[in-house]
Short mmCIF file of C-alpha atoms and ligand atoms in Angstrom, two decimals:
data_model
loop_
_atom_site.label_atom_id
_atom_site.label_comp_id
_atom_site.label_asym_id
_atom_site.label_seq_id
_atom_site.Cartn_x
_atom_site.Cartn_y
_atom_site.Cartn_z
CA MET A 55 -2.29 34.39 -57.64
CA SER A 56 1.28 33.27 -57.09
CA ALA A 57 3.64 33.11 -60.06
CA ALA A 58 4.04 29.36 -59.52
CA LEU A 59 0.36 28.80 -60.24
CA GLN A 60 0.40 30.78 -63.44
CA THR A 61 0.58 28.18 -66.14
CA THR A 62 -0.77 29.49 -69.45
CA PRO A 63 0.41 32.61 -71.28
CA GLU A 64 -3.01 34.18 -70.68
CA GLN A 65 -2.95 33.50 -66.95
CA ALA A 66 0.60 34.73 -66.77
CA GLY A 67 -0.51 37.98 -68.37
CA GLU A 68 1.78 37.43 -71.33
CA ALA A 69 1.02 39.16 -74.59
CA LEU A 70 -1.45 37.35 -76.84
CA LEU A 71 -0.36 39.60 -79.68
CA GLU A 72 3.08 41.14 -79.78
CA THR A 73 5.19 42.85 -82.40
CA ASP A 74 8.86 43.55 -82.31
CA GLY A 75 10.16 46.37 -84.49
CA VAL A 76 7.79 45.67 -87.38
CA SER A 77 8.36 47.67 -90.55
CA ILE A 78 6.89 47.51 -94.02
CA GLN A 79 7.73 49.42 -97.15
CA PHE A 80 5.78 49.78 -100.37
CA GLY A 81 8.37 50.78 -102.95
CA GLY A 82 9.94 53.90 -101.49
CA LEU A 83 7.11 54.51 -98.99
CA ARG A 84 7.73 53.55 -95.39
CA ALA A 85 4.16 52.73 -94.41
CA LEU A 86 5.12 51.39 -90.98
CA THR A 87 8.40 51.78 -89.14
CA ASP A 88 9.58 49.93 -86.02
CA PHE A 89 6.05 49.25 -84.83
CA ARG A 90 5.90 47.77 -81.34
CA LEU A 91 2.77 46.64 -79.61
CA ALA A 92 1.64 44.15 -76.99
CA ILE A 93 -1.97 43.19 -76.37
CA ARG A 94 -2.87 41.11 -73.32
CA LYS A 95 -6.11 39.53 -72.23
CA GLY A 96 -8.43 42.28 -70.97
CA ASP A 97 -6.61 45.11 -72.75
CA LEU A 98 -8.64 47.73 -74.56
CA GLN A 99 -6.19 49.76 -76.59
CA GLY A 100 -6.62 52.39 -79.27
CA LEU A 101 -4.62 53.01 -82.44
CA ILE A 102 -5.01 56.50 -83.83
CA GLY A 103 -3.34 58.84 -86.29
CA PRO A 104 -4.17 61.09 -89.22
CA ASN A 105 -5.31 59.67 -92.58
CA GLY A 106 -2.56 57.62 -94.22
CA ALA A 107 -0.66 57.25 -90.93
CA GLY A 108 -0.36 53.47 -91.32
CA LYS A 109 -3.13 52.20 -89.01
CA THR A 110 -4.80 49.82 -91.46
CA THR A 111 -1.38 48.76 -92.72
CA ALA A 112 -0.52 47.80 -89.12
CA PHE A 113 -3.66 45.62 -88.98
CA ASN A 114 -2.76 44.07 -92.32
CA VAL A 115 0.70 43.18 -91.07
CA LEU A 116 -0.64 41.79 -87.78
CA THR A 117 -3.21 39.60 -89.53
CA GLY A 118 -0.95 38.22 -92.27
CA VAL A 119 -2.35 40.20 -95.21
CA TYR A 120 1.11 41.76 -95.57
CA ARG A 121 4.39 40.21 -94.59
CA PRO A 122 6.60 42.65 -92.64
CA THR A 123 9.79 43.80 -94.33
CA GLN A 124 11.46 43.68 -90.91
CA GLY A 125 10.61 42.60 -87.38
CA SER A 126 8.36 39.87 -86.06
CA VAL A 127 4.73 39.35 -85.16
CA ARG A 128 3.83 36.85 -82.44
CA VAL A 129 0.33 35.57 -81.79
CA ALA A 130 -0.29 33.40 -78.72
CA GLY A 131 3.47 33.01 -78.38
CA GLN A 132 4.03 31.83 -81.98
CA ARG A 133 6.00 33.74 -84.57
CA VAL A 134 3.59 34.12 -87.47
CA ASN A 135 5.65 35.97 -90.10
CA GLY A 136 4.69 34.49 -93.46
CA TRP A 137 1.58 32.74 -92.16
CA LEU A 138 -1.66 33.12 -94.06
CA PRO A 139 -4.51 35.21 -92.57
CA HIS A 140 -6.74 32.20 -91.85
CA GLN A 141 -3.89 30.41 -90.08
CA ILE A 142 -3.28 33.45 -87.88
CA ASN A 143 -7.01 33.75 -87.28
CA HIS A 144 -7.01 30.19 -86.05
CA LEU A 145 -4.48 31.11 -83.37
CA GLY A 146 -7.01 33.55 -81.95
CA LEU A 147 -6.64 36.82 -83.85
CA ALA A 148 -9.75 38.22 -85.59
CA ARG A 149 -10.44 41.54 -87.24
CA THR A 150 -13.03 43.70 -88.92
CA PHE A 151 -12.37 45.83 -91.98
CA GLN A 152 -12.43 49.56 -92.60
CA ASN A 153 -14.52 48.83 -95.71
CA ILE A 154 -17.23 46.40 -94.70
CA ARG A 155 -16.65 42.91 -96.10
CA LEU A 156 -19.71 40.76 -95.54
CA PHE A 157 -21.18 37.95 -97.62
CA ARG A 158 -23.79 40.33 -98.93
CA SER A 159 -26.25 37.78 -100.29
CA LEU A 160 -26.11 35.50 -97.26
CA SER A 161 -28.43 35.96 -94.31
CA THR A 162 -27.24 37.72 -91.19
CA LEU A 163 -27.23 34.37 -89.38
CA ASP A 164 -25.29 32.58 -92.12
CA ASN A 165 -22.62 35.29 -92.17
CA VAL A 166 -21.85 34.39 -88.57
CA LYS A 167 -22.28 30.65 -89.04
CA VAL A 168 -19.66 30.64 -91.79
CA ALA A 169 -17.20 32.14 -89.32
CA CYS A 170 -18.17 29.68 -86.57
CA ARG A 171 -17.67 26.80 -88.98
CA ALA A 172 -14.33 28.09 -90.23
CA GLN A 173 -13.04 27.93 -86.66
CA GLY A 174 -11.47 24.53 -86.20
CA ALA A 175 -11.07 23.88 -89.89
CA LEU A 176 -7.30 23.94 -89.85
CA ASN A 177 -4.55 22.94 -87.50
CA PRO A 178 -2.72 26.22 -86.74
CA GLU A 179 0.66 24.59 -86.60
CA GLY A 180 0.20 23.09 -89.99
CA VAL A 181 1.53 25.18 -92.79
CA GLY A 182 2.89 22.16 -94.63
CA LEU A 183 1.64 19.62 -97.13
CA GLY A 184 0.49 17.13 -94.45
CA THR A 185 -2.00 19.63 -93.14
CA LYS A 186 -3.25 20.50 -96.58
CA MET A 187 -3.88 16.81 -97.20
CA ARG A 188 -5.74 16.44 -93.90
CA ALA A 189 -7.83 19.51 -94.72
CA ALA A 190 -8.66 18.08 -98.15
CA VAL A 191 -9.70 14.75 -96.60
CA ARG A 192 -11.77 16.59 -94.02
CA ASN A 193 -13.52 18.66 -96.71
CA TYR A 194 -14.32 15.51 -98.69
CA ARG A 195 -15.68 13.78 -95.60
CA ASP A 196 -17.74 16.86 -94.61
CA TRP A 197 -19.17 17.08 -98.10
CA TRP A 198 -20.49 13.52 -97.85
CA ARG A 199 -21.84 14.11 -94.34
CA ALA A 200 -23.71 17.16 -95.63
CA MET A 201 -25.04 15.32 -98.68
CA LEU A 202 -26.30 12.39 -96.57
CA LEU A 203 -27.52 14.64 -93.74
CA THR A 204 -25.98 12.34 -91.14
CA PRO A 205 -27.09 12.79 -87.48
CA GLY A 206 -23.62 14.07 -86.65
CA PHE A 207 -23.84 16.70 -89.36
CA LEU A 208 -27.31 17.83 -88.28
CA GLU A 209 -26.24 18.10 -84.63
CA GLU A 210 -23.19 20.14 -85.66
CA GLU A 211 -25.48 22.41 -87.70
CA ARG A 212 -27.76 22.98 -84.71
CA ASP A 213 -24.76 23.74 -82.55
CA LEU A 214 -23.41 26.28 -85.06
CA THR A 215 -26.83 27.90 -85.31
CA ARG A 216 -27.01 28.25 -81.52
CA GLN A 217 -23.54 29.80 -81.39
CA ALA A 218 -24.36 32.24 -84.19
CA GLU A 219 -27.72 33.17 -82.65
CA ARG A 220 -26.02 33.91 -79.36
CA LEU A 221 -23.57 36.27 -81.10
CA LEU A 222 -26.40 38.02 -82.94
CA GLU A 223 -28.11 38.52 -79.60
CA VAL A 224 -24.97 40.01 -78.04
CA MET A 225 -24.60 42.38 -80.99
CA GLY A 226 -28.30 43.37 -80.96
CA LEU A 227 -29.01 41.77 -84.33
CA SER A 228 -31.45 38.95 -83.50
CA HIS A 229 -34.29 40.78 -85.25
CA ARG A 230 -32.25 40.67 -88.50
CA ARG A 231 -31.47 36.93 -88.29
CA ASP A 232 -32.92 35.94 -91.68
CA GLU A 233 -32.36 39.13 -93.66
CA GLU A 234 -29.71 39.34 -96.34
CA ALA A 235 -26.68 41.19 -95.05
CA ARG A 236 -26.83 43.73 -97.87
CA ASN A 237 -30.28 44.90 -96.70
CA LEU A 238 -29.12 45.83 -93.19
CA PRO A 239 -28.65 49.49 -92.32
CA TYR A 240 -25.01 50.53 -92.35
CA GLY A 241 -24.56 50.60 -88.57
CA GLU A 242 -25.97 47.07 -88.29
CA GLN A 243 -23.66 45.81 -91.04
CA ARG A 244 -20.76 47.09 -88.96
CA ARG A 245 -22.08 45.24 -85.90
CA LEU A 246 -22.54 42.10 -88.02
CA GLU A 247 -18.87 42.30 -89.00
CA ILE A 248 -17.99 42.20 -85.31
CA ALA A 249 -20.36 39.28 -84.70
CA ARG A 250 -18.70 37.42 -87.55
CA ALA A 251 -15.24 38.12 -86.19
CA LEU A 252 -16.37 36.83 -82.79
CA GLY A 253 -17.61 33.65 -84.50
CA THR A 254 -14.00 32.54 -84.91
CA ARG A 255 -13.66 32.65 -81.10
CA PRO A 256 -10.75 35.07 -80.98
CA LYS A 257 -8.61 35.98 -78.03
CA VAL A 258 -7.66 39.27 -79.63
CA LEU A 259 -9.99 41.39 -81.73
CA LEU A 260 -8.81 44.15 -84.07
CA LEU A 261 -11.48 46.68 -85.05
CA ASP A 262 -10.72 49.01 -87.96
CA GLU A 263 -12.94 52.07 -87.59
CA PRO A 264 -15.95 50.10 -86.34
CA ALA A 265 -17.98 53.29 -85.81
CA ALA A 266 -17.28 54.83 -89.24
CA GLY A 267 -20.46 56.16 -90.81
CA MET A 268 -22.51 55.87 -87.62
CA ASN A 269 -24.33 58.77 -86.03
CA THR A 270 -23.21 60.14 -82.67
CA ARG A 271 -25.66 58.04 -80.67
CA GLU A 272 -24.79 54.80 -82.51
CA LYS A 273 -21.09 55.50 -82.01
CA ALA A 274 -21.47 56.03 -78.28
CA ASP A 275 -23.55 52.82 -77.95
CA LEU A 276 -20.97 50.88 -79.94
CA MET A 277 -18.16 52.00 -77.68
CA VAL A 278 -20.08 50.78 -74.62
CA LEU A 279 -20.70 47.50 -76.45
CA ILE A 280 -17.01 47.09 -77.29
CA ARG A 281 -16.13 47.40 -73.63
CA LYS A 282 -18.82 44.82 -72.81
CA LEU A 283 -17.38 42.42 -75.41
CA ARG A 284 -13.95 42.78 -73.87
CA ASP A 285 -15.35 41.80 -70.46
CA GLU A 286 -17.81 39.11 -71.55
CA PHE A 287 -15.46 37.29 -73.93
CA SER A 288 -12.24 38.03 -71.99
CA LEU A 289 -10.72 39.58 -75.08
CA GLY A 290 -7.83 41.84 -75.78
CA ILE A 291 -9.06 44.55 -78.15
CA LEU A 292 -7.24 47.03 -80.37
CA VAL A 293 -9.48 49.62 -81.98
CA ILE A 294 -8.78 52.15 -84.71
CA GLU A 295 -11.14 55.08 -84.37
CA HIS A 296 -11.01 58.64 -85.65
CA ASP A 297 -13.35 60.11 -83.10
CA MET A 298 -10.89 61.19 -80.41
CA LYS A 299 -13.43 61.70 -77.68
CA LEU A 300 -14.82 58.22 -78.13
CA VAL A 301 -11.52 56.42 -78.39
CA MET A 302 -10.10 58.28 -75.44
CA GLY A 303 -13.27 57.60 -73.48
CA ILE A 304 -12.94 53.82 -73.61
CA CYS A 305 -9.28 52.95 -74.21
CA GLU A 306 -6.79 52.57 -71.43
CA GLN A 307 -3.77 52.90 -73.68
CA ILE A 308 -3.40 54.65 -77.01
CA THR A 309 -0.74 54.34 -79.67
CA VAL A 310 -0.41 57.24 -82.10
CA LEU A 311 0.97 56.75 -85.60
CA ASP A 312 2.03 59.45 -88.01
CA HIS A 313 3.67 58.70 -91.37
CA GLY A 314 4.19 55.12 -90.19
CA GLU A 315 6.11 56.15 -87.04
CA THR A 316 4.86 55.70 -83.50
CA ILE A 317 4.94 59.25 -82.18
CA ALA A 318 3.29 58.62 -78.81
CA ARG A 319 1.94 55.87 -76.59
CA GLY A 320 0.25 56.05 -73.23
CA ALA A 321 -2.89 56.79 -71.28
CA PRO A 322 -5.44 59.06 -73.02
CA GLU A 323 -4.64 62.11 -70.87
CA GLN A 324 -0.93 61.67 -71.59
CA VAL A 325 -1.45 61.31 -75.34
CA ARG A 326 -3.95 64.15 -75.50
CA SER A 327 -1.42 66.66 -74.25
CA ASP A 328 1.56 65.30 -76.19
CA ARG A 329 3.10 68.01 -78.34
CA LYS A 330 3.94 65.69 -81.27
CA VAL A 331 0.38 64.38 -81.31
CA ILE A 332 -1.13 67.85 -81.32
CA GLU A 333 1.21 68.89 -84.13
CA ALA A 334 0.39 65.80 -86.22
CA TYR A 335 -3.32 66.44 -85.91
CA LEU A 336 -3.17 70.21 -86.21
CA GLY A 337 -1.16 69.75 -89.38
CA ASP A 338 -4.21 68.14 -90.94
CA ASN A 339 -6.73 70.55 -89.39
CA TYR A 340 -7.81 67.42 -87.66
CA LEU A 341 -8.91 68.70 -84.29
CA GLU A 342 -11.66 70.80 -85.80
CA THR A 343 -13.15 68.02 -87.88
CA HIS A 344 -12.73 65.08 -85.49
CA GLY A 345 -13.80 66.33 -82.11
CA GLY A 346 -10.58 67.82 -80.76
CA ALA A 347 -7.69 66.33 -78.83
CA ALA A 348 -7.67 69.00 -76.16
N1 ATP B 1326 -0.75 47.84 -100.71
C1 ATP B 1326 -0.24 49.06 -100.70
N2 ATP B 1326 0.58 49.49 -101.67
C2 ATP B 1326 1.12 50.73 -101.68
N3 ATP B 1326 0.89 51.64 -100.70
C3 ATP B 1326 0.07 51.27 -99.69
C4 ATP B 1326 -0.54 49.97 -99.62
N4 ATP B 1326 -1.29 49.90 -98.50
C5 ATP B 1326 -1.17 51.08 -97.89
N5 ATP B 1326 -0.36 51.91 -98.60
C6 ATP B 1326 0.03 53.28 -98.24
O1 ATP B 1326 0.48 53.23 -96.90
C7 ATP B 1326 0.11 54.43 -96.21
C8 ATP B 1326 -0.70 54.09 -94.98
O2 ATP B 1326 -1.98 53.65 -95.40
P1 ATP B 1326 -3.06 53.11 -94.36
O3 ATP B 1326 -4.22 52.64 -95.16
O4 ATP B 1326 -2.43 52.14 -93.45
O5 ATP B 1326 -3.44 54.43 -93.55
P2 ATP B 1326 -4.50 54.64 -92.39
O6 ATP B 1326 -3.78 55.17 -91.21
O7 ATP B 1326 -5.29 53.41 -92.21
O8 ATP B 1326 -5.39 55.81 -93.00
P3 ATP B 1326 -6.98 56.08 -92.91
O9 ATP B 1326 -7.22 56.79 -91.61
O10 ATP B 1326 -7.24 56.96 -94.08
O11 ATP B 1326 -7.68 54.78 -93.02
C9 ATP B 1326 -0.66 55.29 -97.22
O12 ATP B 1326 0.24 56.21 -97.80
C10 ATP B 1326 -1.13 54.26 -98.24
O13 ATP B 1326 -1.32 54.85 -99.50
MG1 MG B 1327 -7.26 52.90 -92.44
#
């Protein structure tokens, strides 16, 4: 395609998520220093590093849980420093959590429907009072529509159910549709978290140790599924994963953090043989317990 025909940031291959020299400190601890990253549509990147390296902190800064001490975060071309997580989510950035955070007493289906409904609830450009007022009016109106079961409300409900069912199908969870989330086996709860994140129709998906606690077979299946999600939903994906063999098997580019610093970035084979990376992992006896970098 010629450059002249490339109109949107996505078509132009511009970054959907980009950081510029992001740093964050907690008291005297530099949890993340000069973190740079760019995720484009179709990217499948990995973020690795020993325990306490700053990986989850990076996700928290990218998604608005923490405000960076320095540097900027851009999502879909907008600078989002100081934005709230749901506002950033609305721009197309979704995540899962290292410690599963589901609505435990809601059904599997409803966990995803909540996310599908949340999408569209707020104008992303609106951080001001006007938007808050509009959201309040909208909530009030929706409450009455729900109470009166208007045709519009019922049609919207059916549409949300269809969307959520489709995501459950993609994530292999249709058979759990009506079960409470807390009753799902651990591996399925992790997949439900991904389904819920997809419910917000993201352009970029951040997965924080999505395979944690899974057995070898489940992990391998999940990695194949992650690649399929990238292709089917045209996503950019950044995945934190401790199992080196798995992460290096699916990711095209890997960023390595250690003590908050980016010590390496590149293709898996490049990173695997990087001296600083080997030292960082050997220092924690990491290769033996996590599958080996060599
Ligand atoms: N809110 C906070 N307040 C103080 N320190 C924090 C906070 N969040 C993270 N840290 C510290 O920042 C450092 C990086 O933590 P982080 O959770 O990002 O590591 P990680 O790479 O995700 O590790 P793991 O592989 O164990 O999940 C740690 O020393 C942690 O204790
Ligand atoms: Mg972490």
